[in-house]
CSV table of C-alpha atoms in Angstrom, one decimal:
chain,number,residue,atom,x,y,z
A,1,UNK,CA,92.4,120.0,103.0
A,2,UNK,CA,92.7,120.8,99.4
A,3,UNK,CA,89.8,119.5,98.4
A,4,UNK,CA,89.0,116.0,96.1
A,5,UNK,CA,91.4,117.7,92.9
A,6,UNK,CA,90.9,114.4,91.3
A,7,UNK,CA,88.2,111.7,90.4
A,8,UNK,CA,84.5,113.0,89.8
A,9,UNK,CA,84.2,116.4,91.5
A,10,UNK,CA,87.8,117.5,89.8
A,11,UNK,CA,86.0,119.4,87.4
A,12,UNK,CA,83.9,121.4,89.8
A,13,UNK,CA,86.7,121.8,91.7
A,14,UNK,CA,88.0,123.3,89.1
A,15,UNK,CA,91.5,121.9,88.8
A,16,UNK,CA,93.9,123.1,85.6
A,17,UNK,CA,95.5,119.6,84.9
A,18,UNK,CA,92.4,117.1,86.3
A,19,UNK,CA,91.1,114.9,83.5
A,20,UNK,CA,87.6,113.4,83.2
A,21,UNK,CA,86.9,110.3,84.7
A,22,UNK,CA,86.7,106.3,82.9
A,23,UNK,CA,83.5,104.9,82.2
A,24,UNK,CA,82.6,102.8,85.8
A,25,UNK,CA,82.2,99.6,86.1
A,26,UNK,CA,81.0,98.2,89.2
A,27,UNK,CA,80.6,101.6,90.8
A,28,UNK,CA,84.2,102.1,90.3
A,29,UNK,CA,86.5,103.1,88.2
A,30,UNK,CA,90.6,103.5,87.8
A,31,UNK,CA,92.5,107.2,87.3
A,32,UNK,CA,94.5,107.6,83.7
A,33,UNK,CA,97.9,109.2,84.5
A,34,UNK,CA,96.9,109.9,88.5
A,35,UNK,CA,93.9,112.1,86.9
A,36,UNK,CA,96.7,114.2,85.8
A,37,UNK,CA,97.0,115.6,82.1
A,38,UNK,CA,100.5,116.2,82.8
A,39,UNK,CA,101.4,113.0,83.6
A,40,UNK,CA,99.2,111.3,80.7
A,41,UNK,CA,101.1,113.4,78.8
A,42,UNK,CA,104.3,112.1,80.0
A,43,UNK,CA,103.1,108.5,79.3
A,44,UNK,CA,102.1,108.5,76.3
A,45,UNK,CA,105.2,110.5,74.9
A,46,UNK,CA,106.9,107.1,77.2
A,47,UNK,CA,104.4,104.8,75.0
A,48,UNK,CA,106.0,106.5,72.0
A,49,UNK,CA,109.9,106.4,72.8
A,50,UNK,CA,109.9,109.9,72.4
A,51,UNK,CA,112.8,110.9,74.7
A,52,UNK,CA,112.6,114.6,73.7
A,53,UNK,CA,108.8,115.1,74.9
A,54,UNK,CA,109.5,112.7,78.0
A,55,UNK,CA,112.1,115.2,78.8
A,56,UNK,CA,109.6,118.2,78.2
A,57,UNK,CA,106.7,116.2,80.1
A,58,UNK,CA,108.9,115.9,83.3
A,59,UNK,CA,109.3,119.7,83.7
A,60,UNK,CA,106.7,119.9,86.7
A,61,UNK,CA,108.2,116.8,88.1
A,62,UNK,CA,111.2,115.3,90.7
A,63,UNK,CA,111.3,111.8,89.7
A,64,UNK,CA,114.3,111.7,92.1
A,65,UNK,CA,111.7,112.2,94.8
A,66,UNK,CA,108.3,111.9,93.5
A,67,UNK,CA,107.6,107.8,93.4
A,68,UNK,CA,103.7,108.0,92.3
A,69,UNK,CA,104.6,109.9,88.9
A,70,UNK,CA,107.7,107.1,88.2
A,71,UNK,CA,105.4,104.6,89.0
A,72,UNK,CA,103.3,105.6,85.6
A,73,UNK,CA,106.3,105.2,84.1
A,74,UNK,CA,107.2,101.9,85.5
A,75,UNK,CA,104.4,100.0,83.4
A,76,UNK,CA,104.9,101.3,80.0
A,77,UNK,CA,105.6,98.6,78.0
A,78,UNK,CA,108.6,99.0,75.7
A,79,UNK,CA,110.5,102.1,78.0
A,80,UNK,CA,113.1,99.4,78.4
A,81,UNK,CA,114.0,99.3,75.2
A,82,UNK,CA,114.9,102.7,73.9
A,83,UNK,CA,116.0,104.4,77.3
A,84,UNK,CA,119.8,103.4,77.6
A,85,UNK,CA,119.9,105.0,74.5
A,86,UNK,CA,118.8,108.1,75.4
A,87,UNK,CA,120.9,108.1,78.3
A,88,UNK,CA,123.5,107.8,75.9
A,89,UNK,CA,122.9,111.3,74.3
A,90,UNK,CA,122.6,113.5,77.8
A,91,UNK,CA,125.5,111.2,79.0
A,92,UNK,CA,126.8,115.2,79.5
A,93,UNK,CA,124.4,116.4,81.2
A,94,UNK,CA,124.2,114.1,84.8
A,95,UNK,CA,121.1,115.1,85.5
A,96,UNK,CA,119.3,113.7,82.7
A,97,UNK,CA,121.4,110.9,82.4
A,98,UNK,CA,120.3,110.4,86.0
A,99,UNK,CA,116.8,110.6,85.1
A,100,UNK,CA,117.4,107.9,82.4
A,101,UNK,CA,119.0,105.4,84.4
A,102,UNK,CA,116.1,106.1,87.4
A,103,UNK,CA,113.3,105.0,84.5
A,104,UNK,CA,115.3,102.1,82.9
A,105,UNK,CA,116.2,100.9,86.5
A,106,UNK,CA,113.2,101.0,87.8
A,107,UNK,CA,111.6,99.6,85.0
A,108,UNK,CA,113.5,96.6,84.5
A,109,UNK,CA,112.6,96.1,88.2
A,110,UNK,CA,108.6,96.2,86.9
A,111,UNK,CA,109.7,94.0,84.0
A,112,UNK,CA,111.4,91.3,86.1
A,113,UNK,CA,108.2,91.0,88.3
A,114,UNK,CA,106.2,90.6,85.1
A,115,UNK,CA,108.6,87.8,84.2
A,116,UNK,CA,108.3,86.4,87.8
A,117,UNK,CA,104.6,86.9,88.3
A,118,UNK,CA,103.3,87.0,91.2
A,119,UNK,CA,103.1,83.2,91.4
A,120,UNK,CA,104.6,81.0,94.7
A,121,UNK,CA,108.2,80.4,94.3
A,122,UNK,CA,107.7,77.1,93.8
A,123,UNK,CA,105.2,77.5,91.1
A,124,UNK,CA,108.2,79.6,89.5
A,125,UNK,CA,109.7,78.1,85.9
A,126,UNK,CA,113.4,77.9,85.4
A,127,UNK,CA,113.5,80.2,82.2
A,128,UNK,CA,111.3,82.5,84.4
A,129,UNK,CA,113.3,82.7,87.1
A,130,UNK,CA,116.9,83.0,84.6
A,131,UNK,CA,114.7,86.1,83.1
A,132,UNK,CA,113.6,87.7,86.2
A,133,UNK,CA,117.4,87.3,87.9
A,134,UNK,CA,119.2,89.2,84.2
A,135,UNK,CA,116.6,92.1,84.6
A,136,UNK,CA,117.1,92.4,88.0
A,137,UNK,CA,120.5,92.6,87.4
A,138,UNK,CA,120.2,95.2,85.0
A,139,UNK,CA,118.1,97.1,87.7
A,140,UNK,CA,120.6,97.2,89.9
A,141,UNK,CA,123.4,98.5,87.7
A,142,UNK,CA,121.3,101.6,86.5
A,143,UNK,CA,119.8,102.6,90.3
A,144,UNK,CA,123.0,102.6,91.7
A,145,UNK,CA,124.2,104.8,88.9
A,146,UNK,CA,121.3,106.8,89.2
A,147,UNK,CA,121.7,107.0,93.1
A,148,UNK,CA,125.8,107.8,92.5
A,149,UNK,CA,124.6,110.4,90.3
A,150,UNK,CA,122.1,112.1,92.3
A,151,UNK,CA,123.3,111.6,96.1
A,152,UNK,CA,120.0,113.3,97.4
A,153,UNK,CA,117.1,111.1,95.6
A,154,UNK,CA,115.2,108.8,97.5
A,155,UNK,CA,113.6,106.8,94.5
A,156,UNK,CA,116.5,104.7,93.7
A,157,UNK,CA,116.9,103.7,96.7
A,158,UNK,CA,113.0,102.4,97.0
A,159,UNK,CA,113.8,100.4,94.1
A,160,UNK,CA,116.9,98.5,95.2
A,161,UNK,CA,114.7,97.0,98.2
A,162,UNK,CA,112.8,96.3,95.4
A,163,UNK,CA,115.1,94.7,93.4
A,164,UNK,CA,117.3,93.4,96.4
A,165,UNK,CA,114.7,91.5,97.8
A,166,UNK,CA,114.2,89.9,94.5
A,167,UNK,CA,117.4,88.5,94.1
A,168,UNK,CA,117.8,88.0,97.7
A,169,UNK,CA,120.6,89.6,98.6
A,170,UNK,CA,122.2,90.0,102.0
A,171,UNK,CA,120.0,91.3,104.9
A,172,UNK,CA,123.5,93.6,105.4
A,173,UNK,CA,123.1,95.1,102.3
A,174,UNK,CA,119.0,95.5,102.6
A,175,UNK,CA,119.1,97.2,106.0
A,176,UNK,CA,122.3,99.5,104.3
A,177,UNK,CA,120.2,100.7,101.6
A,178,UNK,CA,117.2,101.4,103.5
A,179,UNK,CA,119.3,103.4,105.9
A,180,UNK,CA,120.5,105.5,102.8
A,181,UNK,CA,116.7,105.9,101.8
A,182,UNK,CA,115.6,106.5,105.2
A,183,UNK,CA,118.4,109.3,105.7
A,184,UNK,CA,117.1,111.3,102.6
A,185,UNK,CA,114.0,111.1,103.6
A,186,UNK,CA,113.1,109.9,107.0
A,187,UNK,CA,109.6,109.9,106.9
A,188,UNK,CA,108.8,108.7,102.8
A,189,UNK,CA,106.2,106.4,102.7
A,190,UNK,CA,107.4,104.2,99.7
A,191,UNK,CA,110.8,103.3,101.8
A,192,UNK,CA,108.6,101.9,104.6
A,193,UNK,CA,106.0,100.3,102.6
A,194,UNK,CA,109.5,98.3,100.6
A,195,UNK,CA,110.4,97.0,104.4
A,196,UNK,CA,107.3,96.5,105.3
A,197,UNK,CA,107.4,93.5,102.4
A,198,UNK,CA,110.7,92.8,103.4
A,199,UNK,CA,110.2,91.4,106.4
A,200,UNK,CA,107.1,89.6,105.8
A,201,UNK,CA,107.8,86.1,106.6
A,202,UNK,CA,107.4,84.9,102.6
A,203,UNK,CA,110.8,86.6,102.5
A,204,UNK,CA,112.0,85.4,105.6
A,205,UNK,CA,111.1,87.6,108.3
A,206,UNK,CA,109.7,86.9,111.5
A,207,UNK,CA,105.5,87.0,112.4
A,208,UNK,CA,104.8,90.8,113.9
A,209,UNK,CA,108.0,91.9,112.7
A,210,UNK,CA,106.5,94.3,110.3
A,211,UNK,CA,103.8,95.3,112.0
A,212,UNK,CA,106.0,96.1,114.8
A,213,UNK,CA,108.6,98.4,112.4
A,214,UNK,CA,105.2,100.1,111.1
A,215,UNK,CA,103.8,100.8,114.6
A,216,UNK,CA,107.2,102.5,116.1
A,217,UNK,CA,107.8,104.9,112.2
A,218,UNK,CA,104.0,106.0,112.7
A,219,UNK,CA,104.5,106.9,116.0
A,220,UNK,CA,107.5,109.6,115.1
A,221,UNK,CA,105.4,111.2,112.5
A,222,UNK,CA,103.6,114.2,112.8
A,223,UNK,CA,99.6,114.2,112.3
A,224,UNK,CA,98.3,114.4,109.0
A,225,UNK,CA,101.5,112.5,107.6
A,226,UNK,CA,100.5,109.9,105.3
A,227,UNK,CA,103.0,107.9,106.9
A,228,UNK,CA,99.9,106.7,108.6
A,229,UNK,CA,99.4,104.0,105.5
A,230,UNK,CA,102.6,101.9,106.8
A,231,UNK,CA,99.7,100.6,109.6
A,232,UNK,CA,97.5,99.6,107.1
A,233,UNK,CA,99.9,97.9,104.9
A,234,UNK,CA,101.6,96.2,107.7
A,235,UNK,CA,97.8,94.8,108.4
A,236,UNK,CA,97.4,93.6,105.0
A,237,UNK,CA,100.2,91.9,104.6
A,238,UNK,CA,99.2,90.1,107.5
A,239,UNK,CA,95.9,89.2,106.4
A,240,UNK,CA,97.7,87.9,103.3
A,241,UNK,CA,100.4,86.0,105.1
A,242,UNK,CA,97.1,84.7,107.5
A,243,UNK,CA,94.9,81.3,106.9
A,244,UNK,CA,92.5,83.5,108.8
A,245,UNK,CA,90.6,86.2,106.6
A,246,UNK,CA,88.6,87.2,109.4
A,247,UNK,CA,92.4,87.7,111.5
A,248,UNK,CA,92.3,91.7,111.0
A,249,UNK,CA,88.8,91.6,112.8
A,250,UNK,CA,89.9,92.1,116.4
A,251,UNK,CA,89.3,95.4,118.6
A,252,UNK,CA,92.6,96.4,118.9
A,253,UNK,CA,93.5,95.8,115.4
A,254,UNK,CA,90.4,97.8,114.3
A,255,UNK,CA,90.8,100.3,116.5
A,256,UNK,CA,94.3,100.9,115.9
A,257,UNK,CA,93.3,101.3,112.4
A,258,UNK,CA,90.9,103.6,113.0
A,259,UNK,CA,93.2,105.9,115.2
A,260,UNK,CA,95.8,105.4,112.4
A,261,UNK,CA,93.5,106.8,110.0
A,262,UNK,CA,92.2,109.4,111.5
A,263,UNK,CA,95.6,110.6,112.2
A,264,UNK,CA,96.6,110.4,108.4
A,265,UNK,CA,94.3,110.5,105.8
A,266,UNK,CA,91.4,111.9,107.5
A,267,UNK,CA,93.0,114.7,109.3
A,268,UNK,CA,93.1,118.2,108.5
A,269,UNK,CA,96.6,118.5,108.1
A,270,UNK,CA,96.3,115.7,105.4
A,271,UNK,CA,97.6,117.1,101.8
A,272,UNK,CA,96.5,115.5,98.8
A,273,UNK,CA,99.4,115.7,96.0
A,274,UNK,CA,99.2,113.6,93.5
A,275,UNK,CA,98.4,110.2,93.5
A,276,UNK,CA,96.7,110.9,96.9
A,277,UNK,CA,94.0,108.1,96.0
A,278,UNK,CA,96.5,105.7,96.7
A,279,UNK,CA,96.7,106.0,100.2
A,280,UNK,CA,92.9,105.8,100.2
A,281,UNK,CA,92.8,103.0,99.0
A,282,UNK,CA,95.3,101.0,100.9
A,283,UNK,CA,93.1,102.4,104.5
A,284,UNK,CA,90.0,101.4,102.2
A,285,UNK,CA,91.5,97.7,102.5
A,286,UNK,CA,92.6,97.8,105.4
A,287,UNK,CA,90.0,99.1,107.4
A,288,UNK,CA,87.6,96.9,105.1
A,289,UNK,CA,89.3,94.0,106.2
A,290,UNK,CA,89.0,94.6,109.9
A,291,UNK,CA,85.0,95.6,109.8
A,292,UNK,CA,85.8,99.4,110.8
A,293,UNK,CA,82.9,101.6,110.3
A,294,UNK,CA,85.6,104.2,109.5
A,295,UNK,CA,86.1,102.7,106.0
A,296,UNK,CA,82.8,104.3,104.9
A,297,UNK,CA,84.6,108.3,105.1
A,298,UNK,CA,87.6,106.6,103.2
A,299,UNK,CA,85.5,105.5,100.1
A,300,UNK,CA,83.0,108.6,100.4
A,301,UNK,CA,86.0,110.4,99.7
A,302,UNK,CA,87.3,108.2,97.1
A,303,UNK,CA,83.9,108.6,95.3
A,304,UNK,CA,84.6,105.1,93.3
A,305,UNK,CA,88.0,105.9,92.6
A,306,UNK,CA,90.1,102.6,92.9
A,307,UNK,CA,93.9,102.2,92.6
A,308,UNK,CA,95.6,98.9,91.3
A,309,UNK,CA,97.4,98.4,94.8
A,310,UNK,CA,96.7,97.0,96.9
A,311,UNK,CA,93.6,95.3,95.7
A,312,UNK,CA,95.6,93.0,93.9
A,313,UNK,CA,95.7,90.7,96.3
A,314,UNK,CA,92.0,89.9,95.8
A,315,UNK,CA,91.4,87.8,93.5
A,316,UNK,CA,88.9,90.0,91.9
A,317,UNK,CA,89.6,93.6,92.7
A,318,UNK,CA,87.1,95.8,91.1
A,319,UNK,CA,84.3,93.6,93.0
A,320,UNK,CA,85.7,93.3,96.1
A,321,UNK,CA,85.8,97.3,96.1
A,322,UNK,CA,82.7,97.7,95.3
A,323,UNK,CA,81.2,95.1,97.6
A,324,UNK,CA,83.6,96.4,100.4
A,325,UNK,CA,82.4,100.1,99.4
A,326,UNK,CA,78.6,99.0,99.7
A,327,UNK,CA,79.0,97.0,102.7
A,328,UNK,CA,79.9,100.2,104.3
């Protein structure tokens, strides 16, 4: 393993780009920027509509391929304002432009949801829903330039199950776009974890159906692939779909979460990149949920580090974390 590069042993660890933890509250506390200066960097020259140092910010960076750095850039309020225009100006250069279209495309997806929230359907308003459906829209337009521009990235094509699912369109055109993800990148964990949504039954799949689609991608990954967080996902969605919150308590389930871990995150062959705290967390739900005794390695290692998904689904994240992380 690497070693924790991030959260409150980064400095001992002695990593060029770590930054210094939050203040914690509850025993926990949420990365800036991944813990990266390099990516705070890139946000705040985001915050500030300054396309020049965005561009100079990405130079580590394959947004095309990297989905935990575009996330950052996902939630900046405002991007959606000023990035068609700086499209515009590298509208030569198809890289860039690319790059552009990925961050306004992806972001309008982001700012439909915020429109939407993340209320029932039925609890929806019609100005709401008009709002969500236009950005959407936009979304869609940008991606699939994005994706025309740039054949071989993955990212736009995480978003379109994104934004396809939102506006619910065919299951044709779903299962075509996952395909185009999947066949740039077979194993990527953010292509699974879209279908893994898409076929909860809130969206019109079938009960198991997920789980099921989870259990067979694990199972053709090598060890130490984080791949291994599809399982946990596909739990948690079924202990959100569930009237039962004990329903992820059952032997099999907690031992296939356990196996699923260990062959994953807590396996040698694991490699933390950026934004590995993530997939921590998720098995740090999941396994939480189900009463493993494994969850205790998963937040040692976290050392309080807690990541907005997928504790959103609690109603109060911090302190279910930390009451999770002391119950074990």
């Amino acid at each position: 393993m690497l070693g924790k590069l991030f959260g409150r042993s980064a400095e001992t660890q002695g990593h060029p780009h770590a930054l210094p933890p939050r203040k914690q509250k509850h025993g926990t506390y949420a990365l800036r920027a991944l813990g990266d200066a390099r990516v705070l960097a890139l946000v705040e020259a985001a915050d500030a509509g300054d396309w020049a140092a965005v561009k100079a910010a990405l130079a580590p960076f394959d947004l095309g391929r990297e989905q935990a750095v575009l996330g950052q850039l996902t939630d900046v309020d405002g991007v959606e304002e000023w990035i068609v225009r700086a499209a515009e100006e590298d509208k030569d250069d198809k890289e860039l432009r690319a790059t552009a279209l990925l961050i306004s495309g992806a972001r309008h997806v982001a700012w439909g949801w915020e429109a939407r929230t993340s209320a029932r359907a039925v609890d929806v308003g019609r100005e709401q829903w008009q709002i969500f459906y236009e950005r959407l829209g936009i979304a869609e337009e940008r991606l699939l330039e994005a994706a025309e521009l740039r054949p071989g990235w993955v990212t736009p094509w995480r978003h379109l199950l994104t934004s396809g699912r939102g506006m619910s369109v065919d299951d044709s055109v779903q299962e075509a776009r996952l395909a185009a993800g999947l066949r740039r990148d077979p194993l990527n964990l953010d292509i699974h974890l879209e279908w893994v949504s898409h076929l909860q039954p809130r969206w019109g799949g079938e009960p198991g159906e997920a789980t099921e689609f989870a259990q067979k991608a694990f199972a053709a990954a090598p060890d130490g692939h984080r791949l291994g967080c599809v399982i946990a996902m596909a739990r948690i969605e079924e202990w959100v779909e569930s009237d039962d919150r004990e329903c992820l308590q059952q032997p099999r389930i907690r031992a296939e979460l356990r196996e699923a871990a260990e062959r994953s995150i807590l396996h040698h062959a694991y490699e933390r990149r950026l934004g590995w705290q993530g997939d921590y967390n998720i098995f740090a739900m999941a396994l939480s949920l189900a009463g493993s005794s494994t969850a205790s390695n998963v937040f040692r290692e976290l050392e309080g580090v807690i990541t907005e998904w997928p504790w959103t689904f609690m109603s109060d994240p911090e302190k279910a974390y930390a009451r999770f992380r002391k119950a074990f």
